[in-house]
mmCIF file of C-alpha atoms and ligand atoms in Angstrom:
data_model
loop_
_atom_site.group_PDB
_atom_site.id
_atom_site.type_symbol
_atom_site.label_atom_id
_atom_site.label_comp_id
_atom_site.label_asym_id
_atom_site.label_seq_id
_atom_site.Cartn_x
_atom_site.Cartn_y
_atom_site.Cartn_z
ATOM 1 C CA MET J 27 3.004 -9.271 -25.800
ATOM 2 C CA ALA J 28 2.556 -5.848 -24.289
ATOM 3 C CA LEU J 29 5.032 -4.971 -21.572
ATOM 4 C CA TYR J 30 2.287 -3.926 -19.178
ATOM 5 C CA SER J 31 -1.059 -5.580 -18.554
ATOM 6 C CA ASP J 32 -4.307 -3.727 -19.174
ATOM 7 C CA LYS J 33 -4.791 -3.556 -15.404
ATOM 8 C CA VAL J 34 -1.425 -1.878 -14.882
ATOM 9 C CA MET J 35 -2.264 0.651 -17.586
ATOM 10 C CA ASP J 36 -5.730 1.231 -16.144
ATOM 11 C CA HIS J 37 -4.456 1.847 -12.593
ATOM 12 C CA PHE J 38 -1.642 4.023 -13.941
ATOM 13 C CA ARG J 39 -3.993 6.160 -16.027
ATOM 14 C CA ASN J 40 -6.863 6.240 -13.512
ATOM 15 C CA PRO J 41 -5.294 5.665 -10.119
ATOM 16 C CA ARG J 42 -7.756 4.953 -7.307
ATOM 17 C CA ASN J 43 -7.565 6.624 -3.899
ATOM 18 C CA VAL J 44 -5.024 9.308 -4.745
ATOM 19 C CA GLY J 45 -4.633 12.026 -2.159
ATOM 20 C CA VAL J 46 -4.024 12.829 1.461
ATOM 21 C CA ILE J 47 -5.986 11.994 4.621
ATOM 22 C CA GLU J 48 -5.361 14.975 6.887
ATOM 23 C CA ASP J 49 -6.381 13.218 10.099
ATOM 24 C CA ALA J 50 -4.944 9.818 9.181
ATOM 25 C CA ASP J 51 -4.477 7.246 11.945
ATOM 26 C CA GLY J 52 -1.320 5.956 10.321
ATOM 27 C CA VAL J 53 1.062 7.381 7.720
ATOM 28 C CA GLY J 54 3.885 5.502 6.049
ATOM 29 C CA GLU J 55 6.477 6.775 3.627
ATOM 30 C CA VAL J 56 9.067 4.737 1.790
ATOM 31 C CA GLY J 57 11.505 5.356 -0.991
ATOM 32 C CA ASN J 58 13.746 3.391 -3.252
ATOM 33 C CA ALA J 59 17.261 4.763 -3.184
ATOM 34 C CA LYS J 60 18.129 3.386 -6.620
ATOM 35 C CA CYS J 61 15.314 4.867 -8.683
ATOM 36 C CA GLY J 62 14.482 7.729 -6.291
ATOM 37 C CA ASP J 63 10.761 6.965 -6.274
ATOM 38 C CA ILE J 64 8.751 7.799 -3.148
ATOM 39 C CA MET J 65 5.401 6.460 -1.926
ATOM 40 C CA LYS J 66 3.289 7.707 0.957
ATOM 41 C CA MET J 67 0.238 5.889 2.365
ATOM 42 C CA TYR J 68 -2.433 7.307 4.673
ATOM 43 C CA LEU J 69 -4.745 5.006 6.641
ATOM 44 C CA LYS J 70 -7.938 5.650 8.516
ATOM 45 C CA ILE J 71 -8.665 2.815 10.927
ATOM 46 C CA ASP J 72 -11.845 2.289 12.884
ATOM 47 C CA ASP J 73 -12.539 -0.704 15.077
ATOM 48 C CA ASP J 74 -9.733 -2.688 13.428
ATOM 49 C CA ILE J 75 -11.049 -2.015 9.911
ATOM 50 C CA ILE J 76 -9.269 0.107 7.317
ATOM 51 C CA THR J 77 -12.110 2.468 6.547
ATOM 52 C CA ASP J 78 -10.139 4.727 4.205
ATOM 53 C CA VAL J 79 -6.789 4.755 2.494
ATOM 54 C CA LYS J 80 -5.124 7.262 0.213
ATOM 55 C CA PHE J 81 -1.717 7.520 -1.377
ATOM 56 C CA GLU J 82 0.713 9.903 -2.983
ATOM 57 C CA THR J 83 3.339 8.400 -5.244
ATOM 58 C CA PHE J 84 6.148 10.297 -6.866
ATOM 59 C CA GLY J 85 7.406 7.614 -9.142
ATOM 60 C CA CYS J 86 7.117 5.428 -12.174
ATOM 61 C CA GLY J 87 3.929 4.075 -13.705
ATOM 62 C CA SER J 88 4.333 0.682 -12.051
ATOM 63 C CA ALA J 89 4.697 2.323 -8.644
ATOM 64 C CA ILE J 90 1.537 4.358 -9.231
ATOM 65 C CA ALA J 91 -0.375 1.283 -10.440
ATOM 66 C CA SER J 92 0.947 -0.767 -7.484
ATOM 67 C CA SER J 93 -0.086 1.816 -4.917
ATOM 68 C CA SER J 94 -3.495 2.210 -6.502
ATOM 69 C CA MET J 95 -4.092 -1.554 -6.540
ATOM 70 C CA ALA J 96 -2.751 -1.945 -2.991
ATOM 71 C CA THR J 97 -5.236 0.626 -1.686
ATOM 72 C CA GLU J 98 -8.074 -1.259 -3.375
ATOM 73 C CA LEU J 99 -6.906 -4.523 -1.837
ATOM 74 C CA ILE J 100 -6.891 -3.238 1.750
ATOM 75 C CA LYS J 101 -9.795 -0.774 1.790
ATOM 76 C CA GLY J 102 -12.593 -2.056 4.022
ATOM 77 C CA LYS J 103 -10.445 -4.972 5.201
ATOM 78 C CA PRO J 104 -9.306 -5.843 8.726
ATOM 79 C CA VAL J 105 -5.889 -4.566 9.762
ATOM 80 C CA SER J 106 -4.640 -8.149 10.069
ATOM 81 C CA GLU J 107 -5.269 -8.670 6.340
ATOM 82 C CA ALA J 108 -3.426 -5.492 5.385
ATOM 83 C CA MET J 109 -0.499 -6.619 7.554
ATOM 84 C CA THR J 110 -0.038 -9.707 5.417
ATOM 85 C CA LEU J 111 -0.434 -8.072 2.004
ATOM 86 C CA THR J 112 2.640 -8.935 -0.034
ATOM 87 C CA ASN J 113 4.083 -7.206 -3.058
ATOM 88 C CA LYS J 114 3.534 -10.458 -4.948
ATOM 89 C CA ALA J 115 -0.195 -10.277 -4.245
ATOM 90 C CA VAL J 116 -0.247 -6.680 -5.494
ATOM 91 C CA ALA J 117 1.623 -7.646 -8.671
ATOM 92 C CA GLU J 118 -0.666 -10.643 -9.224
ATOM 93 C CA ALA J 119 -3.751 -8.473 -8.805
ATOM 94 C CA LEU J 120 -2.295 -6.269 -11.563
ATOM 95 C CA ASP J 121 -1.940 -9.363 -13.788
ATOM 96 C CA GLY J 122 1.810 -9.220 -13.364
ATOM 97 C CA LEU J 123 4.669 -6.766 -13.626
ATOM 98 C CA PRO J 124 7.891 -7.153 -15.596
ATOM 99 C CA ASP J 125 10.642 -8.661 -13.417
ATOM 100 C CA TYR J 126 12.670 -5.475 -13.326
ATOM 101 C CA LYS J 127 9.558 -3.604 -12.125
ATOM 102 C CA MET J 128 8.748 -5.906 -9.205
ATOM 103 C CA HIS J 129 10.583 -3.565 -6.822
ATOM 104 C CA CYS J 130 7.873 -0.971 -7.540
ATOM 105 C CA SER J 131 5.291 -3.255 -5.928
ATOM 106 C CA VAL J 132 7.603 -3.715 -2.938
ATOM 107 C CA LEU J 133 7.188 -0.003 -2.222
ATOM 108 C CA ALA J 134 3.430 -0.532 -1.836
ATOM 109 C CA GLU J 135 3.890 -3.396 0.629
ATOM 110 C CA GLU J 136 6.433 -1.416 2.645
ATOM 111 C CA ALA J 137 4.420 1.812 2.666
ATOM 112 C CA ILE J 138 1.401 -0.024 4.097
ATOM 113 C CA GLN J 139 3.586 -1.790 6.684
ATOM 114 C CA ASN J 140 5.083 1.546 7.723
ATOM 115 C CA ALA J 141 1.665 3.182 7.975
ATOM 116 C CA LEU J 142 0.429 0.316 10.175
ATOM 117 C CA GLU J 143 3.542 0.565 12.335
ATOM 118 C CA ASP J 144 2.851 4.287 12.716
ATOM 119 C CA TYR J 145 -0.719 3.459 13.757
ATOM 120 C CA TYR J 146 0.472 0.962 16.376
ATOM 121 C CA THR J 147 3.064 3.416 17.679
ATOM 122 C CA LYS J 148 0.287 5.968 18.197
ATOM 123 C CA ASN J 149 -2.157 3.342 19.534
ATOM 124 C CA PRO J 150 -0.042 0.793 21.397
ATOM 125 C CA ASP J 151 -3.122 -0.775 23.000
ATOM 126 C CA GLN J 152 -4.285 -1.859 19.527
ATOM 127 C CA ARG J 153 -1.109 -3.788 18.747
ATOM 128 C CA PRO J 154 -1.803 -7.521 18.596
ATOM 129 C CA GLN J 155 -0.276 -9.360 21.532
ATOM 130 C CA GLN J 156 2.532 -11.775 20.768
ATOM 131 C CA THR J 157 1.384 -15.201 21.788
ATOM 132 C CA GLU J 158 3.711 -16.997 24.189
ATOM 133 C CA LYS J 159 5.053 -20.288 22.965
HETATM 134 FE FE1 FES C 27 11.391 2.563 -8.839
HETATM 135 FE FE2 FES C 27 9.244 1.938 -10.163
HETATM 136 S S1 FES C 27 11.194 2.352 -10.989
HETATM 137 S S2 FES C 27 9.443 2.330 -8.042
#
């Protein structure tokens, strides 16, 4: 069996949504200290919908494929959906990653979380209220 699925290879060779959003509403950058890979996500958010998303990844093929797939999964979706996107969902959408490459998909989850946190820091009134128990 091939090490990487066709989807991983496709998103690695033809990554979707690569680039920078100059006037992004939220930007998140994460890195993995062990492998040294870095991922940066840019979000454009309008009326609680992620209207645009772009990424820059300086890293391995799985990290590039994970960021590309993650952008596809959250583009056009409500912020609340992007908040709950897990690295497992990204890996599943790619038809799996080898175990030792799962950490690459974690970068995508964390970069989106960081970008959303940046958005909420800049727009505190948009942050969902914690419900009292
Ligand atoms: Fe580190 Fe892929 S090897 S992100």
